[in-house]
Amino acid sequence: MRITLVNVPWSPIGFPSVALGLLKSLTLKEFPEADVDVVYGNLDFVDWITKRVPEFNYEDYRYYDLESCYIGTGDWVFSSALYHDPQWKVPEFLKEFGPQSDADGQNLAHGTNEVRRMQTTLWLHEHVEEFTDELARRIVAGNPEVVGFTTTFQTLTASMAVARRVKELAPQTLTVFGGANCEGSMGEALHRNFDFVDYVVRGEGELAWPGLLRALYEDEASFTTVPGLCWRDESATSQYNPVSKKPLPPAAMVMPHYDEYVAQFAKSHARFWLEPRLVLESSRGCWWGEKHHCTFCGLNGASMMFRSKRPEQFFNDLVTLTERHKILDVMIVDNILDMSYLDSLLPRLAEADLDLRLMYEMKANMKYEQLEIIANGGVVCVQPGIESLSSKVLKLMDKGVSGCLNVRVLRDAESLGLTVAWAYLYGFPGETDEDYTKIIEQFPVLHHLEPAGGDDRLAVQRFAPYFENPSLGFHERWAAPQYGLTYDLPEKELFDLAYIFKATHKGIGNDLAWTLRSRMNEWRDAHWYSQLSYFETDEGITLTNTRPGFDWDVVQLTTEVEIALFQMLDQPRKLDYLQRECAKRFGTTDISSVIDRWMELGLLFTDDGRLIHVVTRDRNQRFMQIRVGQSLAARPEAEAPALQPAASAQSAAV
């Protein structure tokens, strides 16, 4: 049994494929005599392109991998290779995304970078078949019987281009597709429309992959019993087996195998661009989404049921892989942190003192003490799913948090030195301009906290409640334009194949959206030299400030009322609560002058009738920020370092 598993562009190059790592481990566990190779075609592509276009860099790769995800540029690039036509739908692409319009059809004045990006896109589209041919020949040279492709986000077209070429070179080779792009009707449409794809695995790969291999290699096994499998009967008609309703139990989650990635990365040109990370999962599904599926979220197409590994199992996997590969940066691709880990896994990691640097996704209602446990356990970056600072809009999302709680997690994460990855979304049915204007006015108050890495209009995704239930506001949906530009299929088939959909815009208009983006850019620019923190002494509380929107350096809180109010406003509070508490403690309800003064100083954030202070706990941030500010002030603006916001992690589905 000779099997080759393939990862293609535009899969991220900074970490291995968790899907292929898991499938290799599972295959060797179930079939010890199997010969399994993992090919990182995304790293091969880096070496290929940098030899031909030396100026191609990591930011270019990230554009096709991540930044153009919702307009599909990365997929369109490889459509020429899929259809063996270097000019495949170039006029149509330029009409849709050319110099005069963006993805929303808005006129733009493109700058030098945009022109260069378009030139690179067109060059790649014309020449990329050379790469897919080379990669297919390398795969075929290993004489595999089965070639498996994992597909997530913008990897589908490149995978199909390579698979088609593999079948042309070696028709007897069997091709198998799986991953997030193959869930539900997407996998059925893929199998139905592309005959060079022999099998499509839908659902969790561990449940179907061993059964497929047995059906291929064992006489008594049958394709009909493989859960989620798309296959063809004797008349070449596509058959679709139901996906298993019993998700993979956590005890069956194997440790991924990453030897090929680590060895290939060490030789790849990519090593000059970034340091590699490992990627692991400690759970699957979403415990919040099981009861409150966020209206815009299209993840977990296979199963929302939350399952997590036993803490000792995940601890052992983590330690084994980091020691094996000598890599301490690890991205955990769970949709949400298992709260029980706060009492088990994370304290054990803190005690082990492994010097790990972990990233975790979590819910945004974490308190300071919980974040401290996370930070002590080696987590350096969190993705709390903030998405908005308006309680009204967050309620429309069914997020289960408020604007003040989201600000609290930003504040407390800053206090603990945690990087926060988040994005500001807009365009929800039912939102109003007022939901944004009141928040945007307060952005200068928050300049010392981590800004959003992106600000984007909501895109309708398959499996999200907004897609599944049109009555929530998006009554008409069409496959996003990139699918028609990439594939030669009728509209109905494009709809079944698509993950991202076009819909009539809801919520705020483009003018206010541009204001949001402009003010967020100001926040990003100011963040690197903004600081607001406090420390306590016997005399009271001292606050220090360097935010450009507030002309003061040091303020001291010395009265009992001030100190009590500051402590109470560590959590979101209503004004009447503060008045009642001050009446009980000090015999006064006249706190308006203090609150008004603090609003002038930019100490408070307010939303939905609640207030919370935004001052971080002093951990010497002010000295660090002073040094950074002095450094920036000492050099011309054009020479200031380009500091990039943290990118959102992409979940790697099996």
CSV table of N, CA and C in Angstrom, one decimal, residues 159-286:
chain,number,residue,atom,x,y,z
A,159,SER,N,-5.3,22.0,-5.8
A,159,SER,CA,-5.4,20.5,-5.6
A,159,SER,C,-6.0,19.8,-6.8
A,160,MET,N,-7.0,20.4,-7.4
A,160,MET,CA,-7.7,19.8,-8.5
A,160,MET,C,-6.7,19.9,-9.8
A,161,ALA,N,-6.0,20.9,-9.9
A,161,ALA,CA,-5.0,21.0,-11.0
A,161,ALA,C,-4.0,19.9,-11.0
A,162,VAL,N,-3.4,19.7,-9.8
A,162,VAL,CA,-2.4,18.7,-9.6
A,162,VAL,C,-3.1,17.3,-9.7
A,163,ALA,N,-4.2,17.1,-9.2
A,163,ALA,CA,-4.9,15.8,-9.3
A,163,ALA,C,-5.2,15.5,-10.7
A,164,ARG,N,-5.7,16.4,-11.5
A,164,ARG,CA,-6.0,16.2,-12.9
A,164,ARG,C,-4.7,15.8,-13.7
A,165,ARG,N,-3.6,16.5,-13.4
A,165,ARG,CA,-2.4,16.1,-14.1
A,165,ARG,C,-1.8,14.8,-13.6
A,166,VAL,N,-2.0,14.4,-12.4
A,166,VAL,CA,-1.6,13.1,-11.9
A,166,VAL,C,-2.4,12.0,-12.7
A,167,LYS,N,-3.7,12.2,-12.8
A,167,LYS,CA,-4.5,11.2,-13.6
A,167,LYS,C,-4.1,11.1,-15.0
A,168,GLU,N,-3.7,12.3,-15.6
A,168,GLU,CA,-3.2,12.3,-17.0
A,168,GLU,C,-1.9,11.5,-17.1
A,169,LEU,N,-1.0,11.7,-16.2
A,169,LEU,CA,0.3,11.0,-16.2
A,169,LEU,C,0.2,9.5,-15.8
A,170,ALA,N,-0.7,9.2,-14.9
A,170,ALA,CA,-0.8,7.8,-14.3
A,170,ALA,C,-2.3,7.5,-14.1
A,171,PRO,N,-3.0,7.2,-15.1
A,171,PRO,CA,-4.5,7.0,-15.0
A,171,PRO,C,-4.9,6.0,-13.9
A,172,GLN,N,-4.0,5.0,-13.6
A,172,GLN,CA,-4.4,4.0,-12.6
A,172,GLN,C,-4.3,4.5,-11.2
A,173,THR,N,-3.7,5.7,-11.0
A,173,THR,CA,-3.6,6.2,-9.6
A,173,THR,C,-4.9,6.8,-9.1
A,174,LEU,N,-5.3,6.4,-7.9
A,174,LEU,CA,-6.6,6.8,-7.3
A,174,LEU,C,-6.4,8.2,-6.6
A,175,THR,N,-7.3,9.1,-6.8
A,175,THR,CA,-7.2,10.4,-6.2
A,175,THR,C,-8.4,10.5,-5.1
A,176,VAL,N,-8.0,11.1,-4.0
A,176,VAL,CA,-9.0,11.2,-2.9
A,176,VAL,C,-8.9,12.7,-2.4
A,177,PHE,N,-10.1,13.3,-2.2
A,177,PHE,CA,-10.1,14.6,-1.7
A,177,PHE,C,-10.8,14.6,-0.3
A,178,GLY,N,-10.4,15.5,0.6
A,178,GLY,CA,-11.1,15.7,1.9
A,178,GLY,C,-10.8,17.1,2.4
A,179,GLY,N,-11.3,17.4,3.6
A,179,GLY,CA,-11.1,18.6,4.2
A,179,GLY,C,-12.3,19.5,4.2
A,180,ALA,N,-12.1,20.7,4.7
A,180,ALA,CA,-13.2,21.7,4.9
A,180,ALA,C,-14.0,22.0,3.6
A,181,ASN,N,-13.2,22.0,2.5
A,181,ASN,CA,-13.9,22.4,1.2
A,181,ASN,C,-14.7,21.2,0.6
A,182,CYS,N,-14.7,20.1,1.4
A,182,CYS,CA,-15.4,18.9,0.8
A,182,CYS,C,-16.7,18.6,1.7
A,183,GLU,N,-17.0,19.4,2.7
A,183,GLU,CA,-18.1,19.1,3.5
A,183,GLU,C,-19.5,19.3,2.8
A,184,GLY,N,-20.4,18.4,3.2
A,184,GLY,CA,-21.8,18.6,2.7
A,184,GLY,C,-21.9,18.5,1.1
A,185,SER,N,-22.7,19.4,0.6
A,185,SER,CA,-22.9,19.5,-0.8
A,185,SER,C,-21.7,19.9,-1.6
A,186,MET,N,-20.7,20.5,-1.0
A,186,MET,CA,-19.5,20.9,-1.7
A,186,MET,C,-18.8,19.7,-2.1
A,187,GLY,N,-18.6,18.7,-1.3
A,187,GLY,CA,-18.0,17.4,-1.7
A,187,GLY,C,-18.7,16.7,-2.8
A,188,GLU,N,-20.0,16.7,-2.7
A,188,GLU,CA,-20.8,16.1,-3.7
A,188,GLU,C,-20.7,16.7,-5.0
A,189,ALA,N,-20.7,18.1,-5.1
A,189,ALA,CA,-20.5,18.8,-6.3
A,189,ALA,C,-19.1,18.6,-6.9
A,190,LEU,N,-18.1,18.5,-6.1
A,190,LEU,CA,-16.8,18.3,-6.5
A,190,LEU,C,-16.7,16.9,-7.2
A,191,HIS,N,-17.2,15.9,-6.5
A,191,HIS,CA,-17.2,14.6,-7.1
A,191,HIS,C,-18.0,14.4,-8.4
A,192,ARG,N,-19.1,15.1,-8.4
A,192,ARG,CA,-20.1,15.0,-9.5
A,192,ARG,C,-19.5,15.6,-10.8
A,193,ASN,N,-18.7,16.7,-10.6
A,193,ASN,CA,-18.4,17.5,-11.8
A,193,ASN,C,-16.9,17.3,-12.3
A,194,PHE,N,-16.1,16.6,-11.5
A,194,PHE,CA,-14.7,16.4,-11.9
A,194,PHE,C,-14.4,14.9,-11.8
A,195,ASP,N,-14.4,14.3,-13.0
A,195,ASP,CA,-14.2,12.8,-13.0
A,195,ASP,C,-12.8,12.3,-12.6
A,196,PHE,N,-11.8,13.3,-12.6
A,196,PHE,CA,-10.5,12.8,-12.2
A,196,PHE,C,-10.4,12.8,-10.7
A,197,VAL,N,-11.4,13.1,-10.0
A,197,VAL,CA,-11.5,13.0,-8.5
A,197,VAL,C,-12.2,11.6,-8.2
A,198,ASP,N,-11.5,10.6,-7.8
A,198,ASP,CA,-12.1,9.3,-7.7
A,198,ASP,C,-13.0,9.2,-6.4
A,199,TYR,N,-12.5,9.8,-5.3
A,199,TYR,CA,-13.3,9.7,-4.0
A,199,TYR,C,-13.2,11.0,-3.3
A,200,VAL,N,-14.3,11.3,-2.6
A,200,VAL,CA,-14.3,12.5,-1.7
A,200,VAL,C,-14.8,12.0,-0.3
A,201,VAL,N,-14.0,12.4,0.6
A,201,VAL,CA,-14.3,12.1,2.0
A,201,VAL,C,-15.0,13.3,2.7
A,202,ARG,N,-16.2,13.1,3.2
A,202,ARG,CA,-16.9,14.2,3.9
A,202,ARG,C,-16.9,13.8,5.4
A,203,GLY,N,-16.9,14.8,6.2
A,203,GLY,CA,-16.9,14.6,7.6
A,203,GLY,C,-15.5,14.4,8.1
A,204,GLU,N,-15.4,13.9,9.3
A,204,GLU,CA,-14.1,13.7,9.9
A,204,GLU,C,-13.3,12.6,9.3
A,205,GLY,N,-12.1,12.9,8.8
A,205,GLY,CA,-11.3,12.0,8.0
A,205,GLY,C,-11.0,10.7,8.7
A,206,GLU,N,-10.8,10.7,10.0
A,206,GLU,CA,-10.5,9.5,10.7
A,206,GLU,C,-11.6,8.5,10.7
A,207,LEU,N,-12.8,8.9,10.5
A,207,LEU,CA,-14.0,8.0,10.5
A,207,LEU,C,-14.1,7.3,9.1
A,208,ALA,N,-13.6,8.0,8.1
A,208,ALA,CA,-13.9,7.4,6.7
A,208,ALA,C,-12.6,6.9,6.1
A,209,TRP,N,-11.4,7.5,6.4
A,209,TRP,CA,-10.2,7.1,5.7
A,209,TRP,C,-9.8,5.6,5.8
A,210,PRO,N,-9.8,5.1,7.0
A,210,PRO,CA,-9.5,3.6,7.1
A,210,PRO,C,-10.5,2.8,6.4
A,211,GLY,N,-11.8,3.1,6.4
A,211,GLY,CA,-12.8,2.3,5.7
A,211,GLY,C,-12.6,2.4,4.2
A,212,LEU,N,-12.2,3.5,3.7
A,212,LEU,CA,-11.9,3.7,2.3
A,212,LEU,C,-10.7,2.8,1.9
A,213,LEU,N,-9.7,2.8,2.7
A,213,LEU,CA,-8.5,2.0,2.3
A,213,LEU,C,-8.8,0.5,2.4
A,214,ARG,N,-9.6,0.1,3.3
A,214,ARG,CA,-10.0,-1.3,3.4
A,214,ARG,C,-10.9,-1.7,2.2
A,215,ALA,N,-11.8,-0.8,1.8
A,215,ALA,CA,-12.6,-1.0,0.6
A,215,ALA,C,-11.8,-1.2,-0.7
A,216,LEU,N,-10.6,-0.5,-0.7
A,216,LEU,CA,-9.7,-0.6,-1.9
A,216,LEU,C,-8.9,-1.8,-1.9
A,217,TYR,N,-8.5,-2.3,-0.7
A,217,TYR,CA,-7.5,-3.3,-0.6
A,217,TYR,C,-8.0,-4.6,0.0
A,218,GLU,N,-9.2,-4.7,0.6
A,218,GLU,CA,-9.7,-5.9,1.1
A,218,GLU,C,-10.9,-6.4,0.4
A,219,ASP,N,-10.9,-7.7,0.1
A,219,ASP,CA,-12.0,-8.2,-0.8
A,219,ASP,C,-13.4,-8.0,-0.3
A,220,GLU,N,-13.5,-8.2,1.0
A,220,GLU,CA,-14.9,-8.2,1.6
A,220,GLU,C,-15.4,-6.8,2.0
A,221,ALA,N,-14.5,-5.8,2.0
A,221,ALA,CA,-14.9,-4.5,2.3
A,221,ALA,C,-15.8,-3.8,1.2
A,222,SER,N,-16.6,-2.9,1.6
A,222,SER,CA,-17.5,-2.3,0.7
A,222,SER,C,-17.5,-0.7,0.8
A,223,PHE,N,-17.6,0.0,-0.3
A,223,PHE,CA,-17.7,1.4,-0.3
A,223,PHE,C,-19.0,1.9,0.4
A,224,THR,N,-20.0,1.1,0.3
A,224,THR,CA,-21.3,1.6,0.8
A,224,THR,C,-21.3,1.8,2.3
A,225,THR,N,-20.4,1.2,3.0
A,225,THR,CA,-20.3,1.3,4.5
A,225,THR,C,-19.4,2.4,5.0
A,226,VAL,N,-18.7,3.1,4.1
A,226,VAL,CA,-17.8,4.1,4.5
A,226,VAL,C,-18.5,5.4,4.7
A,227,PRO,N,-18.6,5.9,6.0
A,227,PRO,CA,-19.4,7.1,6.3
A,227,PRO,C,-18.9,8.3,5.5
A,228,GLY,N,-19.8,9.0,4.9
A,228,GLY,CA,-19.5,10.3,4.2
A,228,GLY,C,-18.8,10.2,2.9
A,229,LEU,N,-18.6,9.0,2.4
A,229,LEU,CA,-17.8,8.8,1.2
A,229,LEU,C,-18.6,9.1,-0.1
A,230,CYS,N,-18.0,9.8,-1.0
A,230,CYS,CA,-18.5,10.0,-2.4
A,230,CYS,C,-17.7,9.1,-3.3
A,231,TRP,N,-18.4,8.2,-4.0
A,231,TRP,CA,-17.8,7.2,-4.9
A,231,TRP,C,-18.6,7.0,-6.1
A,232,ARG,N,-18.1,6.2,-7.1
A,232,ARG,CA,-18.9,5.9,-8.3
A,232,ARG,C,-19.2,4.4,-8.4
A,233,ASP,N,-20.4,4.2,-8.8
A,233,ASP,CA,-20.8,2.8,-9.0
A,233,ASP,C,-20.4,2.3,-10.4
A,234,GLU,N,-20.8,1.1,-10.7
A,234,GLU,CA,-20.3,0.5,-12.0
A,234,GLU,C,-20.7,1.3,-13.2
A,235,SER,N,-21.8,2.1,-13.1
A,235,SER,CA,-22.2,2.9,-14.2
A,235,SER,C,-21.6,4.3,-14.2
A,236,ALA,N,-20.6,4.5,-13.3
A,236,ALA,CA,-19.9,5.8,-13.2
A,236,ALA,C,-20.7,6.9,-12.6
A,237,THR,N,-21.8,6.5,-11.9
A,237,THR,CA,-22.7,7.5,-11.3
A,237,THR,C,-22.2,7.8,-9.9
A,238,SER,N,-22.2,9.0,-9.5
A,238,SER,CA,-21.7,9.4,-8.2
A,238,SER,C,-22.7,8.9,-7.1
A,239,GLN,N,-22.2,8.3,-6.1
A,239,GLN,CA,-23.0,7.9,-4.9
A,239,GLN,C,-22.5,8.6,-3.7
A,240,TYR,N,-23.4,9.0,-2.8
A,240,TYR,CA,-23.0,9.8,-1.6
A,240,TYR,C,-23.5,9.1,-0.4
A,241,ASN,N,-22.6,8.6,0.4
A,241,ASN,CA,-22.9,7.9,1.7
A,241,ASN,C,-23.2,9.0,2.7
A,242,PRO,N,-24.2,8.7,3.6
A,242,PRO,CA,-24.5,9.7,4.7
A,242,PRO,C,-23.2,9.8,5.6
A,243,VAL,N,-23.1,11.0,6.1
A,243,VAL,CA,-22.0,11.3,7.0
A,243,VAL,C,-22.4,10.8,8.4
A,244,SER,N,-21.4,10.2,9.1
A,244,SER,CA,-21.6,9.6,10.4
A,244,SER,C,-22.2,10.7,11.4
A,245,LYS,N,-23.2,10.3,12.1
A,245,LYS,CA,-23.8,11.2,13.1
A,245,LYS,C,-23.1,11.0,14.5
A,246,LYS,N,-22.2,10.1,14.6
A,246,LYS,CA,-21.4,9.9,15.8
A,246,LYS,C,-20.0,10.5,15.6
A,247,PRO,N,-19.7,11.7,16.1
A,247,PRO,CA,-18.4,12.2,15.9
A,247,PRO,C,-17.3,11.4,16.5
A,248,LEU,N,-16.1,11.6,16.0
A,248,LEU,CA,-14.9,10.9,16.5
A,248,LEU,C,-14.7,11.1,18.0
A,249,PRO,N,-14.7,10.1,18.8
A,249,PRO,CA,-14.4,10.3,20.2
A,249,PRO,C,-13.0,10.8,20.5
A,250,PRO,N,-12.8,11.6,21.5
A,250,PRO,CA,-11.5,12.2,21.8
A,250,PRO,C,-10.4,11.2,22.0
A,251,ALA,N,-10.7,10.0,22.5
A,251,ALA,CA,-9.7,9.0,22.8
A,251,ALA,C,-9.1,8.5,21.5
A,252,ALA,N,-9.9,8.7,20.3
A,252,ALA,CA,-9.4,8.2,19.0
A,252,ALA,C,-8.6,9.2,18.3
A,253,MET,N,-8.4,10.4,18.8
A,253,MET,CA,-7.6,11.4,18.2
A,253,MET,C,-6.1,11.1,18.3
A,254,VAL,N,-5.5,10.8,17.2
A,254,VAL,CA,-4.1,10.4,17.3
A,254,VAL,C,-3.2,11.7,17.3
A,255,MET,N,-1.9,11.5,17.6
A,255,MET,CA,-0.9,12.5,17.5
A,255,MET,C,-0.4,12.7,16.1
A,256,PRO,N,-0.4,13.9,15.5
A,256,PRO,CA,0.0,14.1,14.1
A,256,PRO,C,1.5,13.8,13.9
A,257,HIS,N,1.8,13.5,12.6
A,257,HIS,CA,3.2,13.2,12.2
A,257,HIS,C,3.7,14.3,11.3
A,258,TYR,N,4.8,15.0,11.7
A,258,TYR,CA,5.2,16.2,11.0
A,258,TYR,C,6.6,16.1,10.5
A,259,ASP,N,7.2,14.9,10.4
A,259,ASP,CA,8.6,14.8,10.0
A,259,ASP,C,8.9,15.4,8.7
A,260,GLU,N,8.0,15.2,7.7
A,260,GLU,CA,8.3,15.6,6.3
A,260,GLU,C,8.3,17.2,6.3
A,261,TYR,N,7.3,17.8,7.0
A,261,TYR,CA,7.3,19.2,7.0
A,261,TYR,C,8.5,19.9,7.6
A,262,VAL,N,8.9,19.4,8.7
A,262,VAL,CA,10.1,20.0,9.4
A,262,VAL,C,11.4,19.8,8.5
A,263,ALA,N,11.5,18.7,7.9
A,263,ALA,CA,12.7,18.4,7.1
A,263,ALA,C,12.7,19.3,5.9
A,264,GLN,N,11.5,19.4,5.2
A,264,GLN,CA,11.4,20.2,4.0
A,264,GLN,C,11.5,21.7,4.3
A,265,PHE,N,11.0,22.1,5.4
A,265,PHE,CA,11.0,23.6,5.7
A,265,PHE,C,12.5,24.0,5.9
A,266,ALA,N,13.3,23.1,6.5
A,266,ALA,CA,14.7,23.5,6.8
A,266,ALA,C,15.5,23.7,5.6
A,267,LYS,N,15.0,23.2,4.4
A,267,LYS,CA,15.7,23.4,3.1
A,267,LYS,C,15.0,24.4,2.2
A,268,SER,N,13.8,24.8,2.6
A,268,SER,CA,13.1,25.6,1.7
A,268,SER,C,13.5,27.1,1.8
A,269,HIS,N,13.2,27.9,0.8
A,269,HIS,CA,13.4,29.3,0.8
A,269,HIS,C,12.5,29.9,1.9
A,270,ALA,N,11.4,29.3,2.2
A,270,ALA,CA,10.5,29.8,3.3
A,270,ALA,C,11.2,30.0,4.6
A,271,ARG,N,12.3,29.3,4.9
A,271,ARG,CA,13.0,29.5,6.1
A,271,ARG,C,13.6,30.9,6.3
A,272,PHE,N,13.8,31.6,5.2
A,272,PHE,CA,14.3,33.0,5.2
A,272,PHE,C,13.1,34.0,5.5
A,273,TRP,N,11.9,33.5,5.4
A,273,TRP,CA,10.7,34.4,5.6
A,273,TRP,C,10.2,34.4,7.0
A,274,LEU,N,10.2,33.2,7.7
A,274,LEU,CA,9.6,33.1,9.0
A,274,LEU,C,10.1,31.9,9.7
A,275,GLU,N,9.9,31.9,11.0
A,275,GLU,CA,10.2,30.7,11.8
A,275,GLU,C,9.0,29.8,11.8
A,276,PRO,N,9.2,28.5,11.7
A,276,PRO,CA,8.1,27.5,11.7
A,276,PRO,C,7.4,27.3,13.0
A,277,ARG,N,6.2,27.0,13.0
A,277,ARG,CA,5.4,26.6,14.2
A,277,ARG,C,4.8,25.2,14.0
A,278,LEU,N,4.5,24.6,15.1
A,278,LEU,CA,3.7,23.4,15.1
A,278,LEU,C,2.3,23.7,15.2
A,279,VAL,N,1.4,22.8,14.8
A,279,VAL,CA,0.0,23.0,15.0
A,279,VAL,C,-0.7,21.7,15.5
A,280,LEU,N,-1.5,21.9,16.6
A,280,LEU,CA,-2.1,20.8,17.3
A,280,LEU,C,-3.6,21.1,17.6
A,281,GLU,N,-4.3,20.1,17.9
A,281,GLU,CA,-5.7,20.3,18.3
A,281,GLU,C,-5.9,19.6,19.7
A,282,SER,N,-6.5,20.2,20.6
A,282,SER,CA,-6.8,19.6,21.9
A,282,SER,C,-8.3,19.3,22.0
A,283,SER,N,-9.1,19.8,21.1
A,283,SER,CA,-10.5,19.6,21.0
A,283,SER,C,-11.1,19.8,19.6
A,284,ARG,N,-12.3,19.4,19.4
A,284,ARG,CA,-13.0,19.6,18.2
A,284,ARG,C,-14.4,20.1,18.6
A,285,GLY,N,-15.1,20.8,17.6
A,285,GLY,CA,-16.4,21.3,17.9
A,285,GLY,C,-16.3,22.6,18.7
A,286,CYS,N,-17.5,23.0,19.2
A,286,CYS,CA,-17.6,24.3,19.9
A,286,CYS,C,-18.7,24.1,21.0
